[in-house]
Each structure stands twice: as C-alpha cells, then as structure tokens.
Short mmCIF file of C-alpha atoms and ligand atoms in Angstrom, two decimals:
data_model
loop_
_atom_site.label_atom_id
_atom_site.label_comp_id
_atom_site.label_asym_id
_atom_site.label_seq_id
_atom_site.Cartn_x
_atom_site.Cartn_y
_atom_site.Cartn_z
CA MET A 1 36.33 209.35 116.78
CA LYS A 2 39.79 209.09 118.32
CA ILE A 3 42.58 210.53 116.23
CA TYR A 4 46.25 209.73 116.68
CA ILE A 5 49.02 211.61 114.88
CA SER A 6 52.22 209.60 114.54
CA GLN A 7 54.82 210.85 117.02
CA TYR A 8 57.37 210.98 114.18
CA SER A 9 55.80 213.59 111.94
CA GLY A 10 56.64 216.78 110.14
CA PHE A 11 59.79 217.54 108.18
CA CYS A 12 62.89 215.46 108.84
CA VAL A 13 66.08 217.31 109.77
CA GLY A 14 67.36 217.10 106.18
CA VAL A 15 64.25 218.69 104.68
CA GLU A 16 64.02 221.26 107.48
CA ARG A 17 67.62 222.23 106.84
CA ALA A 18 67.12 222.51 103.05
CA ILE A 19 64.07 224.76 103.45
CA LYS A 20 65.87 226.94 106.02
CA ILE A 21 68.87 227.43 103.72
CA ALA A 22 66.56 228.19 100.77
CA ARG A 23 64.66 230.72 102.89
CA GLU A 24 67.84 232.48 104.03
CA TYR A 25 69.07 232.85 100.45
CA THR A 26 65.74 234.08 99.08
CA LYS A 27 65.73 236.84 101.71
CA LYS A 28 69.05 238.12 100.37
CA TYR A 29 69.11 237.21 96.68
CA LYS A 30 66.92 236.98 93.61
CA ASN A 31 67.39 234.60 90.68
CA ILE A 32 67.71 231.30 92.54
CA TYR A 33 67.06 228.30 90.30
CA ILE A 34 66.28 224.63 90.95
CA ILE A 35 65.99 221.67 88.60
CA GLU A 36 64.35 219.38 91.20
CA ASP A 37 61.78 220.48 93.77
CA VAL A 38 63.39 221.28 97.14
CA VAL A 39 60.76 219.05 98.75
CA HIS A 40 58.36 216.55 97.20
CA ASN A 41 55.34 218.39 98.49
CA GLN A 42 53.16 220.64 96.38
CA GLN A 43 52.19 223.07 99.14
CA VAL A 44 55.82 223.60 100.14
CA SER A 45 56.92 223.93 96.50
CA GLU A 46 54.30 226.63 95.95
CA GLU A 47 55.58 228.50 98.98
CA LEU A 48 59.14 228.33 97.67
CA ARG A 49 57.93 229.68 94.34
CA ARG A 50 56.36 232.58 96.20
CA TRP A 51 59.72 233.23 97.86
CA GLY A 52 61.14 233.59 94.34
CA ILE A 53 62.73 230.21 93.58
CA LYS A 54 62.41 229.37 89.89
CA LYS A 55 62.26 225.84 88.55
CA VAL A 56 63.79 224.89 85.20
CA LYS A 57 64.05 221.52 83.45
CA LYS A 58 67.80 221.38 83.03
CA ILE A 59 70.90 223.12 84.27
CA GLU A 60 71.57 224.59 80.80
CA GLU A 61 68.45 226.73 81.21
CA ILE A 62 69.91 228.55 84.23
CA PRO A 63 71.42 231.87 83.12
CA GLN A 64 75.20 232.06 83.56
CA GLY A 65 76.38 233.29 86.96
CA LYS A 66 73.04 232.84 88.78
CA PHE A 67 72.30 230.77 91.90
CA PHE A 68 71.66 227.04 91.53
CA LEU A 69 70.10 225.32 94.54
CA ILE A 70 70.70 221.58 94.93
CA ASN A 71 67.98 219.89 96.98
CA ALA A 72 68.31 217.52 99.95
CA HIS A 73 68.37 214.45 97.65
CA GLY A 74 71.74 215.46 96.23
CA VAL A 75 73.17 215.15 92.71
CA GLY A 76 76.06 213.47 90.95
CA LYS A 77 79.55 214.87 90.35
CA GLU A 78 78.79 215.80 86.74
CA THR A 79 76.05 218.22 87.87
CA TYR A 80 78.58 220.13 90.01
CA GLN A 81 80.96 220.19 87.02
CA LYS A 82 78.25 221.47 84.68
CA ALA A 83 77.29 224.15 87.22
CA LYS A 84 80.91 225.26 87.52
CA ARG A 85 81.27 225.43 83.72
CA ARG A 86 78.24 227.74 83.64
CA ASN A 87 79.75 229.79 86.43
CA LEU A 88 76.70 229.16 88.62
CA LYS A 89 76.77 229.91 92.33
CA ILE A 90 75.89 226.63 94.03
CA ILE A 91 73.66 226.51 97.11
CA ASP A 92 74.10 222.94 98.24
CA THR A 93 71.33 221.68 100.55
CA THR A 94 72.15 217.99 100.05
CA CYS A 95 71.28 216.21 103.31
CA PRO A 96 74.51 215.31 105.16
CA ILE A 97 73.22 211.72 105.45
CA VAL A 98 72.93 211.49 101.65
CA LYS A 99 76.35 213.13 101.25
CA ASN A 100 77.69 210.37 103.44
CA ILE A 101 76.22 207.72 101.10
CA HIS A 102 78.05 209.46 98.23
CA LYS A 103 81.31 209.15 100.19
CA GLU A 104 80.63 205.49 100.98
CA VAL A 105 80.12 204.52 97.33
CA ILE A 106 83.26 206.38 96.26
CA ASN A 107 85.23 204.52 98.97
CA LEU A 108 83.72 201.17 97.99
CA GLU A 109 84.88 201.64 94.40
CA ARG A 110 88.34 202.62 95.64
CA GLU A 111 88.42 199.35 97.58
CA GLY A 112 87.61 197.44 94.39
CA TYR A 113 83.92 196.73 94.95
CA THR A 114 81.25 197.16 92.31
CA VAL A 115 78.60 199.31 93.95
CA VAL A 116 75.05 198.00 94.19
CA ILE A 117 72.42 200.54 95.24
CA ILE A 118 69.13 199.20 96.54
CA GLY A 119 66.65 201.91 95.62
CA ASP A 120 64.04 203.30 93.26
CA LYS A 121 65.67 203.75 89.85
CA ASN A 122 63.80 206.93 89.03
CA HIS A 123 64.22 208.67 92.36
CA ALA A 124 66.51 211.72 92.43
CA GLU A 125 68.46 210.44 95.44
CA THR A 126 69.20 207.08 93.80
CA LYS A 127 70.22 208.81 90.57
CA GLY A 128 72.54 211.10 92.54
CA ILE A 129 74.18 208.16 94.34
CA LEU A 130 74.56 206.28 91.06
CA LYS A 131 76.19 209.27 89.40
CA ASN A 132 78.78 209.30 92.16
CA THR A 133 79.89 205.83 91.04
CA LYS A 134 81.77 204.79 87.91
CA ARG A 135 79.83 201.61 87.21
CA GLY A 136 77.19 201.23 89.92
CA ILE A 137 74.12 199.03 89.56
CA VAL A 138 70.66 199.91 90.90
CA ILE A 139 68.42 197.13 92.16
CA GLU A 140 64.85 197.92 93.12
CA ASN A 141 63.79 194.61 94.64
CA VAL A 142 64.34 190.84 94.50
CA GLU A 143 62.35 190.41 91.26
CA ASN A 144 64.47 193.07 89.59
CA LEU A 145 67.66 191.40 90.88
CA ARG A 146 66.62 188.01 89.49
CA ARG A 147 66.18 189.57 86.05
CA ILE A 148 69.69 191.07 86.00
CA LYS A 149 71.64 188.56 88.07
CA GLU A 150 74.15 187.85 85.25
CA ARG A 151 75.32 191.46 85.59
CA ILE A 152 76.23 191.04 89.27
CA PRO A 153 80.01 190.64 89.65
CA PRO A 154 81.58 188.45 92.39
CA LYS A 155 82.71 191.35 94.62
CA ILE A 156 80.06 193.90 95.49
CA GLY A 157 79.66 196.80 97.89
CA CYS A 158 76.06 197.40 98.79
CA VAL A 159 74.26 200.52 100.04
CA SER A 160 70.65 201.66 99.82
CA GLN A 161 68.67 204.79 99.12
CA SER A 162 68.17 206.39 102.55
CA THR A 163 64.39 205.97 102.50
CA GLN A 164 64.22 202.26 101.66
CA ALA A 165 62.17 199.88 103.81
CA ILE A 166 64.46 197.60 105.80
CA GLU A 167 62.50 194.51 104.67
CA ASN A 168 63.26 195.23 101.01
CA VAL A 169 66.93 195.87 101.71
CA VAL A 170 67.27 192.66 103.73
CA SER A 171 65.56 190.53 101.07
CA VAL A 172 67.75 191.94 98.27
CA VAL A 173 70.94 191.45 100.32
CA CYS A 174 69.91 187.84 101.11
CA GLU A 175 69.35 187.18 97.42
CA LEU A 176 72.71 188.78 96.58
CA THR A 177 74.45 186.32 98.90
CA LYS A 178 73.34 183.54 96.53
CA ILE A 179 74.98 185.30 93.58
CA ALA A 180 78.11 187.16 94.74
CA GLN A 181 81.26 185.78 96.38
CA GLU A 182 82.04 188.79 98.53
CA ILE A 183 79.58 191.40 99.79
CA LYS A 184 80.34 194.47 101.85
CA PHE A 185 77.06 195.91 103.10
CA ILE A 186 76.82 199.38 104.57
CA LYS A 187 73.48 200.20 106.14
CA THR A 188 72.49 203.62 104.83
CA ILE A 189 68.80 203.75 105.71
CA CYS A 190 68.16 207.03 107.48
CA ARG A 191 67.35 206.60 111.18
CA GLU A 192 64.52 209.10 110.80
CA ILE A 193 62.92 206.87 108.16
CA GLU A 194 63.34 203.74 110.26
CA LYS A 195 61.59 205.38 113.22
CA ARG A 196 58.67 206.45 111.02
CA GLN A 197 58.34 203.01 109.47
CA GLN A 198 58.41 201.29 112.87
CA GLU A 199 55.86 203.75 114.23
CA ILE A 200 53.44 203.31 111.32
CA LYS A 201 53.45 199.55 111.87
CA LYS A 202 52.38 200.06 115.50
CA LEU A 203 49.83 202.73 114.62
CA SER A 204 48.29 200.66 111.81
CA LYS A 205 47.57 197.83 114.25
CA LYS A 206 46.11 200.15 116.89
CA VAL A 207 43.50 202.03 114.81
CA GLU A 208 40.56 201.18 112.56
CA ALA A 209 41.85 203.29 109.68
CA VAL A 210 45.06 205.04 108.67
CA ILE A 211 45.44 208.21 106.63
CA ILE A 212 48.82 208.90 105.07
CA VAL A 213 49.22 212.54 104.11
CA GLY A 214 51.70 213.81 101.56
CA SER A 215 52.70 213.95 97.94
CA ARG A 216 52.28 210.88 95.77
CA LYS A 217 55.67 211.85 94.31
CA SER A 218 57.33 211.38 97.70
CA ALA A 219 59.03 207.98 97.88
CA ASN A 220 59.08 207.75 101.66
CA THR A 221 55.43 208.82 101.99
CA THR A 222 54.41 206.16 99.46
CA ARG A 223 56.46 203.62 101.40
CA LEU A 224 54.66 204.53 104.63
CA PHE A 225 51.37 204.02 102.79
CA ASN A 226 52.44 200.59 101.51
CA ILE A 227 53.59 199.48 104.97
CA ALA A 228 50.36 200.68 106.61
CA ARG A 229 48.24 199.10 103.84
CA SER A 230 49.94 195.74 104.31
CA ILE A 231 48.81 195.79 107.96
CA ASN A 232 45.53 197.71 107.86
CA PRO A 233 43.26 197.41 104.77
CA HIS A 234 41.54 200.70 105.70
CA THR A 235 44.57 202.78 104.75
CA PHE A 236 44.09 205.88 102.60
CA PHE A 237 46.49 208.27 100.88
CA VAL A 238 45.58 211.95 100.67
CA GLU A 239 47.60 214.87 99.38
CA THR A 240 45.44 217.47 101.13
CA PRO A 241 42.73 217.40 103.84
CA GLN A 242 40.18 218.27 101.12
CA GLU A 243 40.43 214.65 99.97
CA ILE A 244 39.01 213.38 103.28
CA LYS A 245 35.78 211.49 102.61
CA ASN A 246 32.64 211.93 104.66
CA LYS A 247 32.12 208.17 104.86
CA TRP A 248 35.31 207.83 106.93
CA LYS A 249 33.41 209.11 109.95
CA LYS A 250 32.30 205.51 110.52
CA PHE A 251 35.78 204.69 111.88
CA LYS A 252 36.09 204.91 115.67
CA SER A 253 39.83 205.50 115.56
CA ILE A 254 42.08 206.93 112.85
CA GLY A 255 45.86 207.22 112.73
CA ILE A 256 47.47 210.02 110.73
CA ALA A 257 51.04 210.01 109.48
CA GLY A 258 53.08 211.79 106.85
CA GLY A 259 56.40 211.47 105.09
CA THR A 260 59.50 213.51 105.78
CA SER A 261 58.36 216.14 103.28
CA THR A 262 54.86 216.54 104.74
CA PRO A 263 54.58 219.61 106.98
CA LEU A 264 53.15 218.99 110.44
CA SER A 265 50.59 221.73 109.75
CA LEU A 266 49.07 219.54 107.02
CA LEU A 267 48.61 216.67 109.49
CA LYS A 268 46.96 219.04 111.98
CA LYS A 269 44.60 220.31 109.25
CA THR A 270 43.76 216.69 108.42
CA GLU A 271 42.96 216.10 112.09
CA GLU A 272 40.70 219.19 112.15
CA LYS A 273 38.91 218.07 109.01
CA LEU A 274 38.26 214.63 110.53
CA ASN A 275 36.96 216.23 113.71
CA ASP A 276 34.51 218.26 111.61
CA LEU A 277 33.00 215.21 109.88
S1 SF4 B 1 64.96 211.35 105.26
FE1 SF4 B 1 66.93 211.27 106.29
S2 SF4 B 1 68.39 211.19 104.60
FE2 SF4 B 1 66.49 211.88 103.71
S3 SF4 B 1 66.59 214.12 103.81
FE3 SF4 B 1 65.56 213.44 105.67
S4 SF4 B 1 67.20 213.29 107.23
FE4 SF4 B 1 68.16 213.33 105.19
#
C-alpha cells in the first residue's frame, strides 16, 4: 500500500501560535481559564488540561482577577468588556487573520454597509465576527440565503469565516448579486485553508482512498472531508488511528490529510497504523 500525507498538514500558524502562547503562560502561572477549547482537537485539549488550563462554560464562572485565555477563533467586543468588568487578565491568542476580519467588518459598518458573514452560524469564529458588528447577518449557504432574502438590505459588505470553502463563498456572493444593489466583497478565506483545500482535491483524485484525521468538531477538518468525499467515494473520517479498519488494507493507495487543528504526529501515527495492517 502506498501512503501519501498531504504536504499541507499539521497545525496552521494561528493554532501553533495559540498553543505556544498557552504553553508559555502555563509555565509561569496557574489558574488559566478558557470558555472555548484552544484547539478543536481532543488530544490537544487533554494536553492543555494537563498543563493546567481549566475550562468553564461561561465567563462568569472564572474567579475575579484570574487569567482568561481567548482562543485563536476570537470573540466579540462584549466578551472583552465582561472580562474587564470581572478584572480578568486576558491572554489573547486570537489569530491575527481573524483579528483582521474583525477590523474589516467594523470598517464596513463605518462605511455604511450591512455586514454579511458567510459562515457556519454555530462556529465560534463566526459568532466572534458577528459580535463585532452592530447588525450583521450570517449566511451559511445559498439555500439559507434564499430563505432569508427579504432581510438582505440593498447595500452590503461581505466577508466570510476564514475556513470557508471558496465554492460556497462564490455561490453565496453570486446569489447576493441578484438581491442587493451594492456589494463590497472582501475575501477573508485564510490562505492556509485554501492551500489545504486545493491539495485535498488533487490527493483525492490520485489515491484509491482518503483518510481525513481530526476532530468532528473542527469545521475545517469536516470541510476537507466533504471536499474529498465529493471527489473520492472511499473517503473516511477518523478522530484517532484506532478507528482505522482492517478492511481498508484492500486499497493500493491511501491519502492522509488533517485540518489545521490536527497535529502532524496524529497523521504519522495513522500512517504507521495503516502500514501495520
Ligand atoms: S486557519 Fe488561518 S485563520 Fe484560522 S487559525 Fe489557522 S492561520 Fe488563523
């Protein structure tokens, strides 16, 4: 069996940076709290817990004056305000690319545009972008847009969640052109994500089967899976190498890829497991 690991694998720079900052703080301080996982990956989250990072459900549960770590997905303005009111010490690991999207939506509103965010409604990054607007609208896809088209004003400023697939963004923007009079579109898909999505398309055509490794909670990992599946019907999603099935040894070639929150070590372990079949 030939095994190919996608050349764009392992943590992205934003996740790498967030973990590094978290590590540095845990070496010096105790009582660091999070309300969202630093990374959407169970293995990494467990490691962070071992370093002493504590997860709570809401900011109000963090004791006054303690450290509050914001993850790479970022948060809205009100979260910073709440943290300040509780006298929390903020460790901000928001990815600079996401921070830039926050700035873009604030500028768009200043210029008089109603902000439209193309993204997953329930994803932390989308929620954070939305909370940086006064009256933003989230659109997940064309079907969703058709259902709410009466709410779309004539002048809109459009951005997307950084991990969106370009095809979805393009189709929503095309549909918006039928509804709005003026559209200012700012491309905010992360370059790192684009490279991974382009690579998985190539890899999915080249091999007999594809294994996507990562957390099912990770939006960009799920998107990689959907892209690969649309090209190669033998595409499988595993969270850990233990989920590898013996029957997959029938494939002569397998491609392995992971999202931006999947450590490279997990892809290597997946490769080892496949070699042992
Ligand atoms: S995928 Fe891109 S935007 Fe998201 S955390 Fe990584 S580098 Fe930042």
